[in-house]
Coordinates of C-alpha atoms and ligand atoms in Angstrom, one line a residue:
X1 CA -113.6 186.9 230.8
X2 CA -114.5 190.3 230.5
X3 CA -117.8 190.9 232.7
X4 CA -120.3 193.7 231.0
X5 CA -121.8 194.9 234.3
X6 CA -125.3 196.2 235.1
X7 CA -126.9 199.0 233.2
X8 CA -128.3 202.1 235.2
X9 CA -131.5 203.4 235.0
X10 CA -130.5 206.6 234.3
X11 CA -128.4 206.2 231.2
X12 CA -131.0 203.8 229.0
X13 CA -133.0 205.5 226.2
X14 CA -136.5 206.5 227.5
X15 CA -138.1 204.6 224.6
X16 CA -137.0 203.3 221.3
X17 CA -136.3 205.7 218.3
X18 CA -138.0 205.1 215.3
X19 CA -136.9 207.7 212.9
X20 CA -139.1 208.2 210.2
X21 CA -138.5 211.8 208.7
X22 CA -135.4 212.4 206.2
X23 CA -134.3 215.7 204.9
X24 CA -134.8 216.3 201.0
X25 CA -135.1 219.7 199.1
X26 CA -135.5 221.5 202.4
X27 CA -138.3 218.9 203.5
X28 CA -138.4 217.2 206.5
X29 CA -140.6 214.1 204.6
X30 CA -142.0 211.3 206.1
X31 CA -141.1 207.6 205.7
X32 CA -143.7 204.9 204.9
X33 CA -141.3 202.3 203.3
X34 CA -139.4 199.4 204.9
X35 CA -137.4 200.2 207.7
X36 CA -134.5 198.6 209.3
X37 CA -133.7 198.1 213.5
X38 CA -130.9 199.5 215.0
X39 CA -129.2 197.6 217.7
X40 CA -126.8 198.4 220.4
X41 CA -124.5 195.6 221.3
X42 CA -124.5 197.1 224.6
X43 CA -126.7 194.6 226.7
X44 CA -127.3 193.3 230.6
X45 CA -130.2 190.8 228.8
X46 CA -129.8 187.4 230.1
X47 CA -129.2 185.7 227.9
X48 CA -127.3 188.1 225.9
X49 CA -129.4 189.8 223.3
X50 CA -128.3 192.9 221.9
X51 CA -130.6 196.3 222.7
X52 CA -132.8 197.4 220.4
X53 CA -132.3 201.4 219.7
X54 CA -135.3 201.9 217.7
X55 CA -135.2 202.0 213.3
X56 CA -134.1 203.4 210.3
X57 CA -135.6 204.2 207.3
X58 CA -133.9 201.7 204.6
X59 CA -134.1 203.8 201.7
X60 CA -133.1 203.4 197.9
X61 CA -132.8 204.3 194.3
X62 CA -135.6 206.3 194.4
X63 CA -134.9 208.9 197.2
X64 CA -131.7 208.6 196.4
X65 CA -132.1 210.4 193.2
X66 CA -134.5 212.6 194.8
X67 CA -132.2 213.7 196.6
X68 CA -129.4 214.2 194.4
X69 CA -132.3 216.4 191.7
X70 CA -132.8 218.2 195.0
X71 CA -128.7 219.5 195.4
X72 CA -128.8 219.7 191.8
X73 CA -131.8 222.2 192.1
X74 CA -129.8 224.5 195.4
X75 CA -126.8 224.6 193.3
X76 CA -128.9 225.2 190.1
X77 CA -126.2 225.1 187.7
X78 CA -124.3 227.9 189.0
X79 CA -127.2 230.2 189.7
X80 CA -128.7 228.7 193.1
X81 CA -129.0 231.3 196.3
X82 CA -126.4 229.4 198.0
X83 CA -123.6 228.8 195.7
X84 CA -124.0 232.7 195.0
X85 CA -124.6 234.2 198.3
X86 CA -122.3 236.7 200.2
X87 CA -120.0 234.4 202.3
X88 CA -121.2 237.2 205.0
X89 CA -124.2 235.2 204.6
X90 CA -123.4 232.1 204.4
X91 CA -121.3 232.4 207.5
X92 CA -124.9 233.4 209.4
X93 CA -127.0 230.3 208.1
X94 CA -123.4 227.8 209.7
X95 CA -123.4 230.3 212.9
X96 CA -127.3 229.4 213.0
X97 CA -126.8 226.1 212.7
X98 CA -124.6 225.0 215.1
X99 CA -126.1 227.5 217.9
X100 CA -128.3 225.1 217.7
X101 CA -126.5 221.8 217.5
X102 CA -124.7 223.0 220.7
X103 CA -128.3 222.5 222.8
X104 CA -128.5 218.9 221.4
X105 CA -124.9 217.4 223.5
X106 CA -127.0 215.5 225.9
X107 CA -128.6 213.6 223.6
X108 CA -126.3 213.4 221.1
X109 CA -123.4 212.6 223.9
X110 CA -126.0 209.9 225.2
X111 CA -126.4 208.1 221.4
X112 CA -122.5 208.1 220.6
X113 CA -122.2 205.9 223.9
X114 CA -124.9 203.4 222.7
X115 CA -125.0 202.9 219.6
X116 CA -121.1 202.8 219.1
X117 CA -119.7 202.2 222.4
X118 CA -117.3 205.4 223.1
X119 CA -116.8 205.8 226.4
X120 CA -118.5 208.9 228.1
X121 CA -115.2 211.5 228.3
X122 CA -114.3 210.4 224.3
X123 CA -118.0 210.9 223.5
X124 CA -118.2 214.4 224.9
X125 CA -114.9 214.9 223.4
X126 CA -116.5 213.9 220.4
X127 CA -119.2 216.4 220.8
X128 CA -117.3 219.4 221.8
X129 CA -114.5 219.1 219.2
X130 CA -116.7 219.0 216.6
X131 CA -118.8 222.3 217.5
X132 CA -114.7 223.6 218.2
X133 CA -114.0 222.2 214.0
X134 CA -117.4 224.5 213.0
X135 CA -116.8 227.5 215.0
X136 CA -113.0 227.4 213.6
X137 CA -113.8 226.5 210.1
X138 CA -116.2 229.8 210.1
X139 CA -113.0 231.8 211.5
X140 CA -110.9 230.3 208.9
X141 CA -113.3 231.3 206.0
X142 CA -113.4 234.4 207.1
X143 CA -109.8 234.9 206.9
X144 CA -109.4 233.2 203.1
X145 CA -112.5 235.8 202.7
X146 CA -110.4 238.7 203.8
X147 CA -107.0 237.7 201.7
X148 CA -109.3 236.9 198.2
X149 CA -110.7 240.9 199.2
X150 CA -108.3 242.3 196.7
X151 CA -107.2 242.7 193.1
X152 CA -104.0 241.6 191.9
X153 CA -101.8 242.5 188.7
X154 CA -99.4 240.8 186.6
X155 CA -98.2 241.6 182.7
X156 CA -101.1 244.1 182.7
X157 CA -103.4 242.1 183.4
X158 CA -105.7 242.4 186.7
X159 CA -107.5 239.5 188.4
X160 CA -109.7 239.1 191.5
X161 CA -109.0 235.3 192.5
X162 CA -111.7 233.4 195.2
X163 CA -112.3 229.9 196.1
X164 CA -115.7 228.8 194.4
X165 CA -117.7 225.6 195.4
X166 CA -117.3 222.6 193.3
X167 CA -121.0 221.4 192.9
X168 CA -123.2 218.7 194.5
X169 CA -120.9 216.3 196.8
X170 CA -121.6 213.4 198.3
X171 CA -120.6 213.1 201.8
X172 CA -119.9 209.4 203.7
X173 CA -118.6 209.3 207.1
X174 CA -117.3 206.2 209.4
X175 CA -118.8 204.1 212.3
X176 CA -116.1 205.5 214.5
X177 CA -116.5 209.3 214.6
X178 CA -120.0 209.2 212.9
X179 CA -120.1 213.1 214.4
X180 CA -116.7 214.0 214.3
X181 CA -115.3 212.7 211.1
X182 CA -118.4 213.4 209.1
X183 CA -119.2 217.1 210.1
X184 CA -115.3 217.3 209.4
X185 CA -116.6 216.3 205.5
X186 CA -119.8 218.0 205.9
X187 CA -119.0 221.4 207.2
X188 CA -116.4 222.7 205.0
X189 CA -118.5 221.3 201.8
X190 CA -121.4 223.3 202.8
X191 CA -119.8 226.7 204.3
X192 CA -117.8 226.6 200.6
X193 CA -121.0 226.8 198.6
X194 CA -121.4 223.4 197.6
X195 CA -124.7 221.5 198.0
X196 CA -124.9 218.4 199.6
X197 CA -126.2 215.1 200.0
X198 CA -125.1 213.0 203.6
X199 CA -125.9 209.4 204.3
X200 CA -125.0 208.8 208.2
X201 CA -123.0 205.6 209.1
X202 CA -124.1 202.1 209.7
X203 CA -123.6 202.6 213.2
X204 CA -124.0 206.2 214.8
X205 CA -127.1 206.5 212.7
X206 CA -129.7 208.0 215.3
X207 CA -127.3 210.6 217.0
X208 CA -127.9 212.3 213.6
X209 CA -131.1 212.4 214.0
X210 CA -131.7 215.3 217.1
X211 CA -129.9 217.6 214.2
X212 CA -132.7 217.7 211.5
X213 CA -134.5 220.3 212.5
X214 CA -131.5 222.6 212.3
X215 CA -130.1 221.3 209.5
X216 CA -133.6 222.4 207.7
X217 CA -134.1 225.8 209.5
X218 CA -130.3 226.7 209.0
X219 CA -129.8 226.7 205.5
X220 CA -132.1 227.3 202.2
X221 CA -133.6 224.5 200.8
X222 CA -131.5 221.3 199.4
X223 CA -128.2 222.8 200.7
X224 CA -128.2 219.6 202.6
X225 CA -129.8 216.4 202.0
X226 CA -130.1 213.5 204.8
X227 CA -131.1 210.3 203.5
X228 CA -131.1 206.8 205.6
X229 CA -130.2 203.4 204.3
X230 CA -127.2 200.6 203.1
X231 CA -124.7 202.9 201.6
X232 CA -124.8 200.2 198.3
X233 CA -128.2 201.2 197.7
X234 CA -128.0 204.7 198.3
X235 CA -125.0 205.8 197.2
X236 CA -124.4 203.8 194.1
X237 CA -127.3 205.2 191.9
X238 CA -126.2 208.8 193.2
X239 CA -122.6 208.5 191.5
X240 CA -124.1 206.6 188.3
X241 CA -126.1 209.3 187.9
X242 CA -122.5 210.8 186.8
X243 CA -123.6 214.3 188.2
X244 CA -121.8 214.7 191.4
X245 CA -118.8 216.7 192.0
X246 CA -117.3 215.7 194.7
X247 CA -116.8 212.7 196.8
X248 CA -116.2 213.0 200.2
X249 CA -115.8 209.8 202.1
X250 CA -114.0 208.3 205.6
X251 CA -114.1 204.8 205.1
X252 CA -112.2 202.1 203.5
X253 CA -110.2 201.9 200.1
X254 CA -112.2 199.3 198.7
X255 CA -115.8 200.9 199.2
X256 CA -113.9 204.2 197.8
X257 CA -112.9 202.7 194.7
X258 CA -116.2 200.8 194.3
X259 CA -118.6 204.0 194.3
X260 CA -115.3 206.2 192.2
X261 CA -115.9 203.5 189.9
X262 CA -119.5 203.7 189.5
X263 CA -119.0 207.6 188.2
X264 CA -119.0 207.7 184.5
X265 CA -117.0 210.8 183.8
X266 CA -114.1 210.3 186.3
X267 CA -112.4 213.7 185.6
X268 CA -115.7 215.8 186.8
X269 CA -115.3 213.4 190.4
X270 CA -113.1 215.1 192.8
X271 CA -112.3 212.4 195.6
X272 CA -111.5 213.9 199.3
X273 CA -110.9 210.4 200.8
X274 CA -109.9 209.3 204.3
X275 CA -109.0 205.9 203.9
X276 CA -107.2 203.0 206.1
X277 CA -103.6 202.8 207.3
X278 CA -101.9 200.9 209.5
X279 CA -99.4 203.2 211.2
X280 CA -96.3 201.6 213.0
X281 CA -94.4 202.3 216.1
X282 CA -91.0 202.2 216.0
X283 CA -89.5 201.6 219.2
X284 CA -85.6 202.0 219.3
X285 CA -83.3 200.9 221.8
X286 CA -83.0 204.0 223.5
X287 CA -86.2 204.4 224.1
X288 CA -87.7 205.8 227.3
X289 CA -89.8 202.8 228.1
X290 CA -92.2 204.5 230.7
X291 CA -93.1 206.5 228.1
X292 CA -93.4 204.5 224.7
X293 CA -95.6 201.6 227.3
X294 CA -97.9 204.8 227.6
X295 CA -98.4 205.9 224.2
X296 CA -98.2 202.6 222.5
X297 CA -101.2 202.0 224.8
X298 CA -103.2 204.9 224.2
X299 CA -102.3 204.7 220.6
X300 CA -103.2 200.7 220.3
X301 CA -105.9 200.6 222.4
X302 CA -107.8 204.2 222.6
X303 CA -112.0 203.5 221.3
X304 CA -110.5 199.5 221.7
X305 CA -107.8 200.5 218.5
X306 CA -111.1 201.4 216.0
X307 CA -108.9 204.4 214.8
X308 CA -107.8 204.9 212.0
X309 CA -105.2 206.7 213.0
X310 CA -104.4 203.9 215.6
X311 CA -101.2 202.2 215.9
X312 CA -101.5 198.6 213.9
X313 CA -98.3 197.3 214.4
X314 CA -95.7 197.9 217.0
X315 CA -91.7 197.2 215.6
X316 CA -89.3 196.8 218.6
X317 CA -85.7 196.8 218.8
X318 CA -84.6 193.4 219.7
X319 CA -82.2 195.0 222.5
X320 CA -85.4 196.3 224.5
X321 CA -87.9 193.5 223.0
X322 CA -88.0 191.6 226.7
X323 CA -88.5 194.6 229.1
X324 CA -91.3 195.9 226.6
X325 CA -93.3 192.5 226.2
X326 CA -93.3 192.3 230.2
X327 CA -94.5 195.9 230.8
X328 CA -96.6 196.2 227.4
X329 CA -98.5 193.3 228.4
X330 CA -99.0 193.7 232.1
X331 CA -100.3 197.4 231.2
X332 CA -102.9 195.7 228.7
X333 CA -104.1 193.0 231.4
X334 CA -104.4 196.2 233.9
X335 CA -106.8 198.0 231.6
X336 CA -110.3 198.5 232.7
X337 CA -113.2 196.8 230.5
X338 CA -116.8 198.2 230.8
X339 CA -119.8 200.2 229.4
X340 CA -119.4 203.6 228.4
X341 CA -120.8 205.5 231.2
X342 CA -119.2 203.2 233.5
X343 CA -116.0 205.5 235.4
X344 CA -112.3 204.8 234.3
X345 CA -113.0 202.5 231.7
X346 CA -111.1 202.5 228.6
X347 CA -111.8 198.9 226.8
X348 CA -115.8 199.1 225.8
X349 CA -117.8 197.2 223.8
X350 CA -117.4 196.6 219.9
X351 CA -120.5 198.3 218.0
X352 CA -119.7 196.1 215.3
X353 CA -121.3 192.4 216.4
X354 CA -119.3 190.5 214.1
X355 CA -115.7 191.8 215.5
X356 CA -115.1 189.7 218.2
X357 CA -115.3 186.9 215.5
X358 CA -113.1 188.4 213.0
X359 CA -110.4 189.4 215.8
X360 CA -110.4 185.7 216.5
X361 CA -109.4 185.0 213.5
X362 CA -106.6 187.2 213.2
X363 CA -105.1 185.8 216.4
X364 CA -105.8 182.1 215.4
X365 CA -103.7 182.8 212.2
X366 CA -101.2 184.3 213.5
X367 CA -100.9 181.5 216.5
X368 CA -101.2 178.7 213.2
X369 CA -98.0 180.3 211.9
X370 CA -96.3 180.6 214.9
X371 CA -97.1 183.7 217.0
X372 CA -97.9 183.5 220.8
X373 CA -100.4 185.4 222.5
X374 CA -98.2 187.0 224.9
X375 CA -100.5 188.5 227.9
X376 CA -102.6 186.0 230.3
X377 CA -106.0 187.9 229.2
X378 CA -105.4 188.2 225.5
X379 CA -108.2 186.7 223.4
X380 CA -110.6 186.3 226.4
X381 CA -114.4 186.7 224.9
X382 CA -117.7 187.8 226.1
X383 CA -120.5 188.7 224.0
X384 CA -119.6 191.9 222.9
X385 CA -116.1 192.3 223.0
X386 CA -112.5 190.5 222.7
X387 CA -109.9 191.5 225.1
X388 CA -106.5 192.7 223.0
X389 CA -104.3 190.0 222.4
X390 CA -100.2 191.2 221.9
X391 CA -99.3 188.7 219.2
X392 CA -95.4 187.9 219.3
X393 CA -93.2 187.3 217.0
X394 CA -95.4 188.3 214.0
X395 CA -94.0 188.4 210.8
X396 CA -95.3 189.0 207.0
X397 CA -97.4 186.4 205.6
X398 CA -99.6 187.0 209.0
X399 CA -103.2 188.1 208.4
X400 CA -102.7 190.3 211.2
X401 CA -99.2 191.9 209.8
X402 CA -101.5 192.4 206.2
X403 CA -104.7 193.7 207.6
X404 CA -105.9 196.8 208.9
X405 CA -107.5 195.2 212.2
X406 CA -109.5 198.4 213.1
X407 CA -110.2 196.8 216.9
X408 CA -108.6 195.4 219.8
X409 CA -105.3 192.8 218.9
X410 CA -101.8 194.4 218.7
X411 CA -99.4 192.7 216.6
X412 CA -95.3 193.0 217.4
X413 CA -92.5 192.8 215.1
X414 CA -88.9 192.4 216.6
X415 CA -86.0 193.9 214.4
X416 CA -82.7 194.8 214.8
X417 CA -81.8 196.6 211.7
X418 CA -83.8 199.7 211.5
X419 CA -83.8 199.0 207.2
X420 CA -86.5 196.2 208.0
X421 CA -89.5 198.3 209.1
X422 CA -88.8 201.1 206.7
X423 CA -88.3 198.8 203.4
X424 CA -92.2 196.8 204.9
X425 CA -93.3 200.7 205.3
X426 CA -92.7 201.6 201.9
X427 CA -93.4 198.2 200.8
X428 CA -97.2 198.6 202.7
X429 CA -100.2 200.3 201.1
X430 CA -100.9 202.4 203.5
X431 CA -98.8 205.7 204.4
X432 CA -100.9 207.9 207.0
X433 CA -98.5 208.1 209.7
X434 CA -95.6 206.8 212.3
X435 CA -94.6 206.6 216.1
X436 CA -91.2 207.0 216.3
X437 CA -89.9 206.2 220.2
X438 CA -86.0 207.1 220.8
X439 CA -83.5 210.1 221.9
X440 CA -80.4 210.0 220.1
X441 CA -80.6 212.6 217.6
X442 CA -77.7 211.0 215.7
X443 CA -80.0 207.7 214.9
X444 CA -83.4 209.8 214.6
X445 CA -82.2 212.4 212.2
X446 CA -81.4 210.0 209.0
X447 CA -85.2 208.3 210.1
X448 CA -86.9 211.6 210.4
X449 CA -85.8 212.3 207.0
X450 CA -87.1 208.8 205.4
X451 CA -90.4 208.5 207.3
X452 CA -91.5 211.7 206.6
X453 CA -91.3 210.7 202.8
X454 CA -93.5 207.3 203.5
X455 CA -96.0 208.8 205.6
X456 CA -97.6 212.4 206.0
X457 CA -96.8 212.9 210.3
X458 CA -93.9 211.4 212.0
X459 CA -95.1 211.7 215.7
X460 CA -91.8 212.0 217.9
X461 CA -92.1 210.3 221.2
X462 CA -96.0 210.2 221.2
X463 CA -98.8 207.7 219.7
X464 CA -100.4 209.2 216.5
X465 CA -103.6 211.3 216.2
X466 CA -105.7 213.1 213.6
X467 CA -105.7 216.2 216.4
X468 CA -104.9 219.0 216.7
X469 CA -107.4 219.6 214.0
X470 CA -106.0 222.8 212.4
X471 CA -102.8 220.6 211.1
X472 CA -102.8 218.6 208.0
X473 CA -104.4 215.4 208.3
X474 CA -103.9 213.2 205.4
X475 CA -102.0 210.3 203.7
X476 CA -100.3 208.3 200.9
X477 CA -100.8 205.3 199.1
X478 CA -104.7 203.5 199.9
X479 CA -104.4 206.2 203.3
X480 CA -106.3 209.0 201.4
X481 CA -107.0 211.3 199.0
X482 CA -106.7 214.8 199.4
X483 CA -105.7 216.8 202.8
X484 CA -108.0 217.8 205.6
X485 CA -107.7 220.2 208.6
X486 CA -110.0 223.4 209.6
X487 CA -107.6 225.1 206.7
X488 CA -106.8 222.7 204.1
X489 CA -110.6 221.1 204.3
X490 CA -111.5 225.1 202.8
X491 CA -109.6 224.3 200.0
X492 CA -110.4 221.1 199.4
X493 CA -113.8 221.5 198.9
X494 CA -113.5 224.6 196.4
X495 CA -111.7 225.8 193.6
X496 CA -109.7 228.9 192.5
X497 CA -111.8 230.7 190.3
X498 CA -111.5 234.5 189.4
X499 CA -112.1 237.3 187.3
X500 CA -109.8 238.8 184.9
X501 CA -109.1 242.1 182.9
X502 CA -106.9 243.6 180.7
X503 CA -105.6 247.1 182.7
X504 CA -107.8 249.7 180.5
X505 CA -109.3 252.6 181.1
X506 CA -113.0 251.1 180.1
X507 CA -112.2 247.2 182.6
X508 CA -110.8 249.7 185.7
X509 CA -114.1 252.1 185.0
X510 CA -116.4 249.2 184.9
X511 CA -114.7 247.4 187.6
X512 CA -114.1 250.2 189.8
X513 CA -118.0 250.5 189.5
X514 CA -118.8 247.2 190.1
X515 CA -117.3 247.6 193.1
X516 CA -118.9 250.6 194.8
X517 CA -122.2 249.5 193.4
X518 CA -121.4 246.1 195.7
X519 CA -123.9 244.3 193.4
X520 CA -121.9 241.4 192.6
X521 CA -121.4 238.7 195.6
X522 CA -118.0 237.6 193.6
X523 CA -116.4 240.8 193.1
X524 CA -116.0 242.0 196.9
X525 CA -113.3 243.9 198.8
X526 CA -115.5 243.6 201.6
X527 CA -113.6 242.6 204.9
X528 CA -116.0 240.1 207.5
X529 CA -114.1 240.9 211.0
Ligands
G3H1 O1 -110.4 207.3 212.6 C1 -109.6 208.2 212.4 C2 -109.6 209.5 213.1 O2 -109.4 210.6 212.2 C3 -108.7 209.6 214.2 O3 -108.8 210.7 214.8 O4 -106.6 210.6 215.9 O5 -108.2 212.2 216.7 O6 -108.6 209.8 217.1 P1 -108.0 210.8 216.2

């Protein structure tokens, strides 16, 4: 059984957290209304009781529409101070901003450990990644700043072409990198122009919090919105409203298309979507196995497999099937379960309190239709987490071979003709990515060539990864919409838009004027260095 030890003094919160303010129209406001606990199923209570963090505000219709009037108002149809200010300045308010958010780590560091259970290196990795994505995103605005600072001229015709923001966009981020993943959204959305209105994950709720202040001192009012609550109660009136722009949401497919659906005019909604998958390894015969036991356990089992760029189903060769099983498992068994903070650990608790259950499930199905758990520990329970059970033979049909488990259980698929896993790829909804394990170039070529057309990254000889976060993360099928990376996230959040004229003497006079007179924030051959 895995054994949760003691918790030190030194790592609990001083006192509970009751969070009461929210961020609306530049306003921190304070809550009065019903409020809902948040819990940590990080415990030492005996008997098992899950730590209380401190509480929400469980908000609704109401300040949810205040909220969305109050984006509405920044971005002022067109007109507002931040959609039109000089990226110069916009650059200052984000270089504000995160001066700040750097002197919150501690804390911040602190809550990603409790209320989701990352252990302390992947927390602060966490932490300093994300400041890294801000400072980079600034530097890469810049630069599309500096190429948009000229005029270009085709069939005599001139035209000074920008990316503009979109509008108001809604912005939804996942338990599992409720900094990361969300100020990945967040960020770009906001440098662009856009105004914005962000609802924090279920869990990874409070580390949000130490950031209020600087989200209202940084930027002008209603630029960025912070509400608290169920993201049904919040988020649904806000897209019936029909009036946002943009949805930007890490999650899964089917609370994607629930809130798409809710928008009446779909052609005005512009989804940037990073959805589920369930990325394979591919494990040829060739093989180095040292290697592929490493990855395949970082990539299975790193944040206990709640990635959703983690590998969800290992296919091996048949000719190397035995000497993987025996090292795979062995190297699960060997892996170290504790709290966060606790040195060395890599298997932590599972934030989510009903997991364990739902884990248990997948493994009794997959045993009822004839799958073993493979490694002495697998399945073993305590009151906050499951230990990963390597399922073998699993086969379609399988509630673990259809579902994204998003948590510790790793199923296996033998094969011996490489056609197998690529026809269940394409036949899959998912497309995000592949671990493909092998050396002969003559086998991996023709595979390099397919994969890349089911999934958007084939990673050669290594598990797979969102990182590093200036390439193009994205994905086909239910795996997402749209394309992020410090680069591609500029883009996605904006829109070409530009000024044209005929090449006459009376457009180059006024233009030329415009110009030098450097009144408009648009028209700009300004460079930022
Ligand atoms: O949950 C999905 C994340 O984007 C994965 O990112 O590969 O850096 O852990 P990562």
């Amino acid at each position: 059984m895995p054994v949760t030890p003691p918790i030190p003094e030194s790592v609990r919160l001083e006192a509970p957290i009751d969070q009461r303010q929210y961020l609306v129209n530049g306003e921190l406001r304070t809550w009065d209304g019903p409020v809902s606990e948040v819990y940590s199923t990080i415990s030492d209570a005996e008997p098992y009781a899950p730590t209380v963090l401190g509480s929400i505000p469980t908000m609704g219709e109401a300040e949810a529409l205040d909220a969305l009037e109050a984006a509405m108002q920044a971005y002022d149809k067109g007109k507002g101070v931040w959609p039109t200010m000089k990226v110069r300045d916009r650059i200052a308010c984000m270089e504000k901003f995160v001066g700040q958010m750097e002197t919150k780590r501690d804390r911040i560091v602190q809550l990603l450990m409790w209320e989701i259970g990352k252990s302390q290196p992947d927390s602060e990795k966490e932490f300093d990644r994300t400041v890294e994505y801000i400072y980079d995103t600034i530097e890469e605005y810049k630069q599309l700043d500096r190429d948009a600072a000229k005029f270009s001229r085709h069939d005599g015709v001139y035209a000074h072409i920008r990316r503009g923001p979109i509008g108001v966009v809604l912005c939804l981020g996942p338990y599992n990198y409720p900094l990361n993943e969300t100020f990945a959204l967040l960020i770009p959305a906001i440098i662009m122009g856009n105004t914005t209105i962000f609802k924090p994950a279920k869990h990874g709720v409070l580390l949000i919090t130490p950031l209020l202040e600087a989200f209202q001192n940084s930027f002008p009012k209603g630029v960025v919105n912070i509400l608290f609550g169920r993201g049904r109660a919040v988020a649904t009136p806000i897209m019936q409203s029909g009036k946002v722009d943009v949805l930007a949401l890490i999650g899964n497919s089917a609370s994607a298309n629930a809130l798409q659906d809710q928008h009446p005019k779909s052609n005005r909604l512009r989804l940037v979507l990073g959805l589920e998958a369930k990325n394979p390894a591919i494990v040829l015969p060739d093989a180095d196995m040292d290697l592929t036991i490493r990855e395949c356990i970082s990539g299975t089992l790193s944040f206990n497999g709640q990635r959703c760029t983690a590998l969800k189903i290992l296919y091996v060769h048949e000719t190397v099937l035995e000497e993987f099983l025996e090292r795979f498992t062995k190297a699960v068994d060997a892996l170290r379960f504790g709290n966060p903070w606790d040195p060395g650990v890599s298997l932590t608790p599972l934030p989510e309190a009903a997991k364990p259950d739902y884990i248990q499930e997948l493994i009794d199905d997959a045993v009822a239709k004839g799958a073993k758990v493979m490694n002495p520990k697998g399945g073993q329970r305590s009151a906050n987490f499951i230990w990963p059970a390597v399922l073998y033979p699993v086969k379609p049909g399988m509630r673990v071979y259809e579902e994204e488990q998003f948590g510790p259980v790793i199923p296996v698929v033998p094969f011996t003709d490489i056609d197998q896993p690529l026809d269940e790829m394409a036949e899959s909804n998912y497309g995000q990515q592949v671990s493909l394990f092998g050396k002969d170039i003559n086998t991996l070529a023709p595979l390099i060539d397919t994969l890349a057309n089911l999934v958007c990254r084939v990673n050669l000889n290594s598990s797979c990864q969102r990182g590093p976060d200036v390439y193009p993360f994205t994905g086909r099928k239910d795996s997402a919409v749209a394309t992020l990376s410090v680069h591609d996230a500029l883009r996605s959040f904006s829109i070409r838009t530009f000024v044209a004229f005929k090449d006459t003497p009376l457009n180059n006079e006024t233009v030329e004027a415009l110009v030098d007179a450097k009144l408009s924030n648009f028209i700009s051959t300004d460079y930022i260095l």
